Structures are given as structure tokens and as C-alpha cells.
PDB file of C-alpha atoms in Angstrom:
ATOM      1  CA  MET A  99       0.000   0.000   0.000  1.00  0.00           C
ATOM      2  CA  GLU A 100       2.785   2.395   0.949  1.00  0.00           C
ATOM      3  CA  LYS A 101       4.661   1.590  -2.282  1.00  0.00           C
ATOM      4  CA  ALA A 102       1.542   2.330  -4.360  1.00  0.00           C
ATOM      5  CA  ILE A 103       1.056   5.675  -2.609  1.00  0.00           C
ATOM      6  CA  TYR A 104       4.745   6.495  -3.076  1.00  0.00           C
ATOM      7  CA  ARG A 105       4.574   5.684  -6.814  1.00  0.00           C
ATOM      8  CA  THR A 106       1.465   7.854  -7.208  1.00  0.00           C
ATOM      9  CA  LEU A 107       3.193  10.784  -5.501  1.00  0.00           C
ATOM     10  CA  VAL A 108       6.332  10.396  -7.645  1.00  0.00           C
ATOM     11  CA  PHE A 109       4.342  10.419 -10.915  1.00  0.00           C
ATOM     12  CA  ALA A 110       2.279  13.382  -9.731  1.00  0.00           C
ATOM     13  CA  PHE A 111       5.475  15.267  -8.813  1.00  0.00           C
ATOM     14  CA  MET A 112       6.968  14.592 -12.273  1.00  0.00           C
ATOM     15  CA  GLY A 113       3.776  15.897 -13.879  1.00  0.00           C
ATOM     16  CA  VAL A 114       4.047  19.095 -11.862  1.00  0.00           C
ATOM     17  CA  LEU A 115       7.656  19.592 -12.985  1.00  0.00           C
ATOM     18  CA  PHE A 116       6.821  19.129 -16.661  1.00  0.00           C
ATOM     19  CA  SER A 117       3.939  21.566 -16.368  1.00  0.00           C
ATOM     20  CA  PHE A 118       4.965  24.449 -14.125  1.00  0.00           C
ATOM     21  CA  ALA A 119       8.628  24.719 -15.045  1.00  0.00           C
ATOM     22  CA  GLY A 120       9.088  27.862 -17.069  1.00  0.00           C
ATOM     23  CA  CYS A 121       5.373  28.745 -17.100  1.00  0.00           C
ATOM     24  CA  ALA A 122       4.640  32.334 -17.963  1.00  0.00           C
ATOM     25  CA  SER A 123       1.072  32.309 -16.629  1.00  0.00           C
ATOM     26  CA  LEU A 124      -1.716  30.041 -15.447  1.00  0.00           C
ATOM     27  CA  ALA A 125      -3.602  30.496 -18.698  1.00  0.00           C
ATOM     28  CA  LYS A 126      -3.684  27.570 -21.100  1.00  0.00           C
ATOM     29  CA  ILE A 127      -1.828  28.507 -24.245  1.00  0.00           C
ATOM     30  CA  GLN A 128      -1.818  26.243 -27.265  1.00  0.00           C
ATOM     31  CA  PRO A 129       1.607  25.311 -28.621  1.00  0.00           C
ATOM     32  CA  VAL A 130       2.859  27.443 -31.468  1.00  0.00           C
ATOM     33  CA  PRO A 131       5.106  26.282 -34.288  1.00  0.00           C
ATOM     34  CA  VAL A 132       8.754  26.703 -33.393  1.00  0.00           C
ATOM     35  CA  PRO A 133      11.327  26.952 -36.154  1.00  0.00           C
ATOM     36  CA  VAL A 134      13.423  23.788 -36.274  1.00  0.00           C
ATOM     37  CA  PRO A 135      16.204  23.281 -38.811  1.00  0.00           C
ATOM     38  CA  ARG A 136      15.026  21.188 -41.793  1.00  0.00           C
ATOM     39  CA  GLU A 137      18.159  19.122 -41.520  1.00  0.00           C
ATOM     40  CA  ALA A 138      18.614  16.824 -38.559  1.00  0.00           C
ATOM     41  CA  SER A 139      22.234  17.823 -38.219  1.00  0.00           C
ATOM     42  CA  VAL A 140      23.714  21.305 -38.131  1.00  0.00           C
ATOM     43  CA  PRO A 141      26.863  22.640 -39.829  1.00  0.00           C
ATOM     44  CA  ALA A 142      29.721  22.596 -37.383  1.00  0.00           C
ATOM     45  CA  LYS A 143      32.958  24.068 -38.715  1.00  0.00           C
ATOM     46  CA  LYS A 144      31.423  26.972 -40.661  1.00  0.00           C
ATOM     47  CA  ALA A 145      29.706  28.319 -37.564  1.00  0.00           C
ATOM     48  CA  ALA A 146      32.285  27.210 -35.008  1.00  0.00           C
ATOM     49  CA  VAL A 147      33.133  30.654 -33.681  1.00  0.00           C
ATOM     50  CA  ALA A 148      29.475  31.651 -33.207  1.00  0.00           C
ATOM     51  CA  ALA A 149      28.659  28.243 -31.773  1.00  0.00           C
ATOM     52  CA  HIS A 150      31.386  28.606 -29.178  1.00  0.00           C
ATOM     53  CA  LYS A 151      29.510  31.636 -27.861  1.00  0.00           C
ATOM     54  CA  THR A 152      25.865  30.614 -28.272  1.00  0.00           C
ATOM     55  CA  GLY A 153      25.794  26.918 -29.176  1.00  0.00           C
ATOM     56  CA  LEU A 154      24.037  25.171 -32.055  1.00  0.00           C
ATOM     57  CA  SER A 155      20.596  23.670 -31.505  1.00  0.00           C
ATOM     58  CA  LEU A 156      20.512  19.879 -31.271  1.00  0.00           C
ATOM     59  CA  PHE A 157      16.860  19.456 -30.267  1.00  0.00           C
ATOM     60  CA  ILE A 158      14.094  21.142 -28.301  1.00  0.00           C
ATOM     61  CA  ILE A 159      11.314  20.178 -25.892  1.00  0.00           C
ATOM     62  CA  GLU A 160       7.869  21.708 -26.424  1.00  0.00           C
ATOM     63  CA  ARG A 161       4.888  21.393 -24.061  1.00  0.00           C
ATOM     64  CA  ASN A 162       1.162  21.999 -24.435  1.00  0.00           C
ATOM     65  CA  LYS A 163       1.172  24.190 -21.303  1.00  0.00           C
ATOM     66  CA  ASN A 164       2.561  27.242 -23.080  1.00  0.00           C
ATOM     67  CA  ALA A 165       4.918  28.298 -25.848  1.00  0.00           C
ATOM     68  CA  ASN A 166       8.095  28.154 -23.728  1.00  0.00           C
ATOM     69  CA  ILE A 167      10.624  25.580 -24.891  1.00  0.00           C
ATOM     70  CA  VAL A 168      13.714  23.914 -23.478  1.00  0.00           C
ATOM     71  CA  ARG A 169      16.569  24.056 -25.960  1.00  0.00           C
ATOM     72  CA  TYR A 170      19.600  21.757 -26.020  1.00  0.00           C
ATOM     73  CA  ASP A 171      22.673  23.190 -27.750  1.00  0.00           C
ATOM     74  CA  ALA A 172      25.944  21.618 -28.800  1.00  0.00           C
ATOM     75  CA  ASN A 173      28.893  23.639 -27.529  1.00  0.00           C
ATOM     76  CA  LEU A 174      31.760  23.550 -29.998  1.00  0.00           C
ATOM     77  CA  THR A 175      35.409  24.468 -29.904  1.00  0.00           C
ATOM     78  CA  THR A 176      36.852  26.792 -32.547  1.00  0.00           C
ATOM     79  CA  ASP A 177      37.719  23.789 -34.750  1.00  0.00           C
ATOM     80  CA  GLY A 178      34.099  22.589 -34.797  1.00  0.00           C
ATOM     81  CA  LYS A 179      34.439  19.719 -32.313  1.00  0.00           C
ATOM     82  CA  LEU A 180      32.270  19.125 -29.257  1.00  0.00           C
ATOM     83  CA  ASP A 181      33.718  21.003 -26.291  1.00  0.00           C
ATOM     84  CA  PRO A 182      34.782  18.382 -23.702  1.00  0.00           C
ATOM     85  CA  ARG A 183      34.308  20.916 -20.877  1.00  0.00           C
ATOM     86  CA  GLN A 184      30.560  21.175 -21.594  1.00  0.00           C
ATOM     87  CA  PRO A 185      29.479  19.380 -24.782  1.00  0.00           C
ATOM     88  CA  VAL A 186      25.780  20.240 -24.381  1.00  0.00           C
ATOM     89  CA  ALA A 187      23.922  23.102 -22.660  1.00  0.00           C
ATOM     90  CA  ALA A 188      20.209  23.135 -21.732  1.00  0.00           C
ATOM     91  CA  TYR A 189      18.123  26.246 -21.063  1.00  0.00           C
ATOM     92  CA  TRP A 190      14.664  27.794 -21.427  1.00  0.00           C
ATOM     93  CA  VAL A 191      13.619  30.032 -24.317  1.00  0.00           C
ATOM     94  CA  LEU A 192      10.633  31.996 -22.981  1.00  0.00           C
ATOM     95  CA  LEU A 193       8.588  32.343 -26.167  1.00  0.00           C
ATOM     96  CA  ALA A 194       5.416  32.924 -24.129  1.00  0.00           C
ATOM     97  CA  GLU A 195       7.028  36.138 -22.867  1.00  0.00           C
ATOM     98  CA  ASP A 196       9.745  38.057 -24.685  1.00  0.00           C
ATOM     99  CA  GLY A 197      11.803  35.190 -26.115  1.00  0.00           C
ATOM    100  CA  ARG A 198      14.674  35.639 -23.681  1.00  0.00           C
ATOM    101  CA  ARG A 199      16.947  32.846 -22.536  1.00  0.00           C
ATOM    102  CA  LYS A 200      16.629  31.593 -18.952  1.00  0.00           C
ATOM    103  CA  ASN A 201      18.693  29.002 -17.113  1.00  0.00           C
ATOM    104  CA  LEU A 202      17.077  25.885 -15.694  1.00  0.00           C
ATOM    105  CA  ASN A 203      16.669  26.005 -11.930  1.00  0.00           C
ATOM    106  CA  TRP A 204      18.053  23.350  -9.584  1.00  0.00           C
ATOM    107  CA  LEU A 205      14.826  21.329  -9.411  1.00  0.00           C
ATOM    108  CA  GLU A 206      14.372  21.365 -13.190  1.00  0.00           C
ATOM    109  CA  LYS A 207      17.940  20.169 -13.671  1.00  0.00           C
ATOM    110  CA  LYS A 208      17.651  17.351 -11.141  1.00  0.00           C
ATOM    111  CA  LYS A 209      14.152  16.052 -11.879  1.00  0.00           C
ATOM    112  CA  ALA A 210      13.044  17.037 -15.369  1.00  0.00           C
ATOM    113  CA  TYR A 211      15.060  18.776 -18.082  1.00  0.00           C
ATOM    114  CA  GLY A 212      18.610  18.505 -16.775  1.00  0.00           C
ATOM    115  CA  ILE A 213      21.123  16.214 -18.434  1.00  0.00           C
ATOM    116  CA  LYS A 214      23.873  13.793 -17.572  1.00  0.00           C
ATOM    117  CA  ILE A 215      26.562  13.432 -20.192  1.00  0.00           C
ATOM    118  CA  LYS A 216      29.607  11.187 -20.426  1.00  0.00           C
ATOM    119  CA  PRO A 217      32.114  10.266 -23.134  1.00  0.00           C
ATOM    120  CA  ASP A 218      31.078   7.436 -25.439  1.00  0.00           C
ATOM    121  CA  PRO A 219      33.877   4.836 -25.256  1.00  0.00           C
ATOM    122  CA  SER A 220      33.011   3.545 -28.744  1.00  0.00           C
ATOM    123  CA  ASN A 221      33.695   6.853 -30.520  1.00  0.00           C
ATOM    124  CA  SER A 222      34.623  10.498 -29.969  1.00  0.00           C
ATOM    125  CA  GLY A 223      31.068  11.505 -29.074  1.00  0.00           C
ATOM    126  CA  TYR A 224      29.030  11.528 -25.864  1.00  0.00           C
ATOM    127  CA  ILE A 225      26.095   9.698 -24.278  1.00  0.00           C
ATOM    128  CA  LEU A 226      23.402  12.063 -22.986  1.00  0.00           C
ATOM    129  CA  THR A 227      20.450  11.202 -20.740  1.00  0.00           C
ATOM    130  CA  LEU A 228      17.615  13.474 -19.615  1.00  0.00           C
ATOM    131  CA  ALA A 229      16.837  13.547 -15.897  1.00  0.00           C
ATOM    132  CA  ALA A 230      13.198  12.606 -16.535  1.00  0.00           C
ATOM    133  CA  ALA A 231      13.967   9.976 -19.204  1.00  0.00           C
ATOM    134  CA  PRO A 232      17.026   7.919 -18.197  1.00  0.00           C
ATOM    135  CA  TRP A 233      15.558   5.041 -20.239  1.00  0.00           C
ATOM    136  CA  MET A 234      16.232   6.965 -23.472  1.00  0.00           C
ATOM    137  CA  PRO A 235      19.973   7.570 -23.962  1.00  0.00           C
ATOM    138  CA  LEU A 236      20.976   9.893 -26.788  1.00  0.00           C
ATOM    139  CA  ALA A 237      24.242   9.800 -28.707  1.00  0.00           C
ATOM    140  CA  VAL A 238      25.715  13.246 -29.392  1.00  0.00           C
ATOM    141  CA  LYS A 239      28.486  13.165 -31.966  1.00  0.00           C
ATOM    142  CA  ASN A 240      30.345  14.943 -34.734  1.00  0.00           C
ATOM    143  CA  ILE A 241      29.574  13.441 -38.140  1.00  0.00           C
ATOM    144  CA  GLY A 242      31.938  14.969 -40.672  1.00  0.00           C
ATOM    145  CA  ASP A 243      31.189  18.689 -40.641  1.00  0.00           C
ATOM    146  CA  ALA A 244      28.004  18.283 -38.594  1.00  0.00           C
ATOM    147  CA  VAL A 245      26.927  17.486 -35.038  1.00  0.00           C
ATOM    148  CA  ARG A 246      23.666  15.816 -34.027  1.00  0.00           C
ATOM    149  CA  ALA A 247      21.767  13.982 -31.285  1.00  0.00           C
ATOM    150  CA  GLU A 248      20.818  10.429 -32.220  1.00  0.00           C
ATOM    151  CA  ALA A 249      17.932   8.456 -30.700  1.00  0.00           C
ATOM    152  CA  VAL A 250      15.892   5.356 -31.481  1.00  0.00           C
ATOM    153  CA  ILE A 251      12.501   6.371 -32.911  1.00  0.00           C
ATOM    154  CA  ASN A 252      10.053   3.601 -33.808  1.00  0.00           C
ATOM    155  CA  GLY A 253      12.848   1.081 -33.438  1.00  0.00           C
ATOM    156  CA  ARG A 254      15.107   2.800 -35.975  1.00  0.00           C
ATOM    157  CA  PRO A 255      18.156   5.054 -35.529  1.00  0.00           C
ATOM    158  CA  ALA A 256      17.211   8.689 -36.043  1.00  0.00           C
ATOM    159  CA  ALA A 257      18.498  12.213 -35.561  1.00  0.00           C
ATOM    160  CA  LEU A 258      16.308  13.706 -32.826  1.00  0.00           C
ATOM    161  CA  GLN A 259      14.905  17.174 -33.539  1.00  0.00           C
ATOM    162  CA  LYS A 260      12.074  17.666 -31.065  1.00  0.00           C
ATOM    163  CA  MET A 261      10.174  16.207 -28.123  1.00  0.00           C
ATOM    164  CA  PHE A 262       6.605  17.287 -27.349  1.00  0.00           C
ATOM    165  CA  ILE A 263       5.010  16.702 -23.925  1.00  0.00           C
ATOM    166  CA  GLN A 264       1.220  16.631 -23.595  1.00  0.00           C
ATOM    167  CA  ALA A 265      -0.042  16.980 -20.016  1.00  0.00           C
ATOM    168  CA  ARG A 266      -3.371  17.712 -18.330  1.00  0.00           C
ATOM    169  CA  ASP A 267      -4.330  19.067 -14.937  1.00  0.00           C
ATOM    170  CA  GLY A 268      -5.377  16.520 -12.327  1.00  0.00           C
ATOM    171  CA  LEU A 269      -6.232  16.282  -8.641  1.00  0.00           C
ATOM    172  CA  MET A 270      -2.615  15.483  -7.788  1.00  0.00           C
ATOM    173  CA  GLY A 271      -1.264  18.075 -10.185  1.00  0.00           C
ATOM    174  CA  PRO A 272      -0.561  17.894 -13.942  1.00  0.00           C
ATOM    175  CA  LYS A 273      -0.218  14.416 -15.426  1.00  0.00           C
ATOM    176  CA  VAL A 274       1.819  13.556 -18.523  1.00  0.00           C
ATOM    177  CA  GLU A 275      -0.524  11.963 -21.064  1.00  0.00           C
ATOM    178  CA  TYR A 276       2.031  11.250 -23.761  1.00  0.00           C
ATOM    179  CA  ILE A 277       5.394  12.219 -25.228  1.00  0.00           C
ATOM    180  CA  GLU A 278       6.098  12.525 -28.944  1.00  0.00           C
ATOM    181  CA  LEU A 279       9.545  12.207 -30.519  1.00  0.00           C
ATOM    182  CA  TYR A 280      10.292  13.838 -33.878  1.00  0.00           C
ATOM    183  CA  GLY A 281      13.371  13.342 -36.020  1.00  0.00           C
ATOM    184  CA  LYS A 282      14.856  12.106 -39.282  1.00  0.00           C
ATOM    185  CA  ASP A 283      15.553   8.467 -40.083  1.00  0.00           C
ATOM    186  CA  LEU A 284      19.324   8.091 -40.451  1.00  0.00           C
ATOM    187  CA  GLN A 285      18.997   5.479 -43.201  1.00  0.00           C
ATOM    188  CA  THR A 286      16.206   6.892 -45.361  1.00  0.00           C
ATOM    189  CA  GLY A 287      16.392  10.601 -44.485  1.00  0.00           C
ATOM    190  CA  GLU A 288      12.615  10.649 -44.029  1.00  0.00           C
ATOM    191  CA  ASP A 289      10.816  12.392 -41.178  1.00  0.00           C
ATOM    192  CA  CYS A 290       9.895  10.038 -38.357  1.00  0.00           C
ATOM    193  CA  ARG A 291       7.708  10.264 -35.264  1.00  0.00           C
ATOM    194  CA  GLU A 292       6.884   8.121 -32.253  1.00  0.00           C
ATOM    195  CA  LYS A 293       4.232   8.581 -29.574  1.00  0.00           C
ATOM    196  CA  ILE A 294       5.045   7.229 -26.109  1.00  0.00           C
ATOM    197  CA  VAL A 295       2.263   6.832 -23.537  1.00  0.00           C
ATOM    198  CA  PRO A 296       3.472   6.478 -19.921  1.00  0.00           C
ATOM    199  CA  LYS A 297       2.170   3.347 -18.192  1.00  0.00           C
TER     200      LYS A 297
END
């Protein structure tokens, strides 16, 4: 009985994190289209200097709560390689307000949108996991003159572009109804999508 209550509280707490983090208001705002690069990978060497200052977008997280997004950038050195000091940075883009950048707070980093990243022993890239989705490791790597985040979408290797989180308000706080992954199939180059419903 105690374990069931504990599990219920944990899931309710996660729903609250996904919903309130970065909220601009209590009003329900429908998601708006956010520009995402057509290509799943981004040019690395040509924009290395700018990327060293601002980072290049790997993927984003959108939510139905409001237009704010969490953006994950690849930090590159001046020669276009992933910066070993901090290969990836995560932060809010407050599109529901004035579009400014805002750092994740401690709770968001630890329980929801924060990342753990470690070198991939099989290549020169990195393995990235989201705090709220340790079951879904992502491979971040340089591929020629590009850098991308790779995931498994519908059982196939893909370059991840976006995650969308659909949640609804409940008695115990917001509850995640489903998560959608969007990307490009690495073998066919076609757009791919997968819907994941929490059990």
C-alpha cells in the first residue's frame, strides 16, 4: 500500500515539474510552431566561432502548457568539435514572454530537463540522458562537418529534432498523457515520429 502511494506521488510530482517549469502564466496557451532546422544535423565548422559563444541547436522540448521551450545546444570548440568541458547546454527560451533565454533552476535540472553526459567509449562523441527519461539515452556526436543527437525512434536510428510533452491538470497536479519524438531516419532521411504513452 505504501509503495503504491509512493509511486502515485512520484508520478504526480513529475507531472508538476513538466507543467509548471518555465510557465509564464496560469492560462492555457496552445503550442505554437517553433522553427526547427530542416536538416537533422547542423553545420559545425562553418559556424564554429558563433557556436562557441551561443551553441548550435541539437533538439528542443515543447509542451502543451505554453509556448516556452527547453533548448539543447551543442557547444563547440573553434575547430568545430564538441567542447569536452561542456558538450551540451540546456536552457529555457521563454517564447510565451519576450523570447529571452533563462537558465534551468536546480529542481528542473535534477528532476526534469537537466542532463547527464559522459564520453562514449566507442567513438569520440558523448552519451546524454535526460533527468526525466534515463531510459532513453541519446548519442551526441560529430559526423563529418556536422553534429547531431541520435535516438531510437520507432525502433530505428534517427536524428532527434524535437520532443513534445502533452499533459493535463489533475487532482494530484498535472499528469503527462504522452510524449512525442520527432526526427529524421538516419537510413532513409525521411521524417519520423513516435508517440510514447506512460504506463
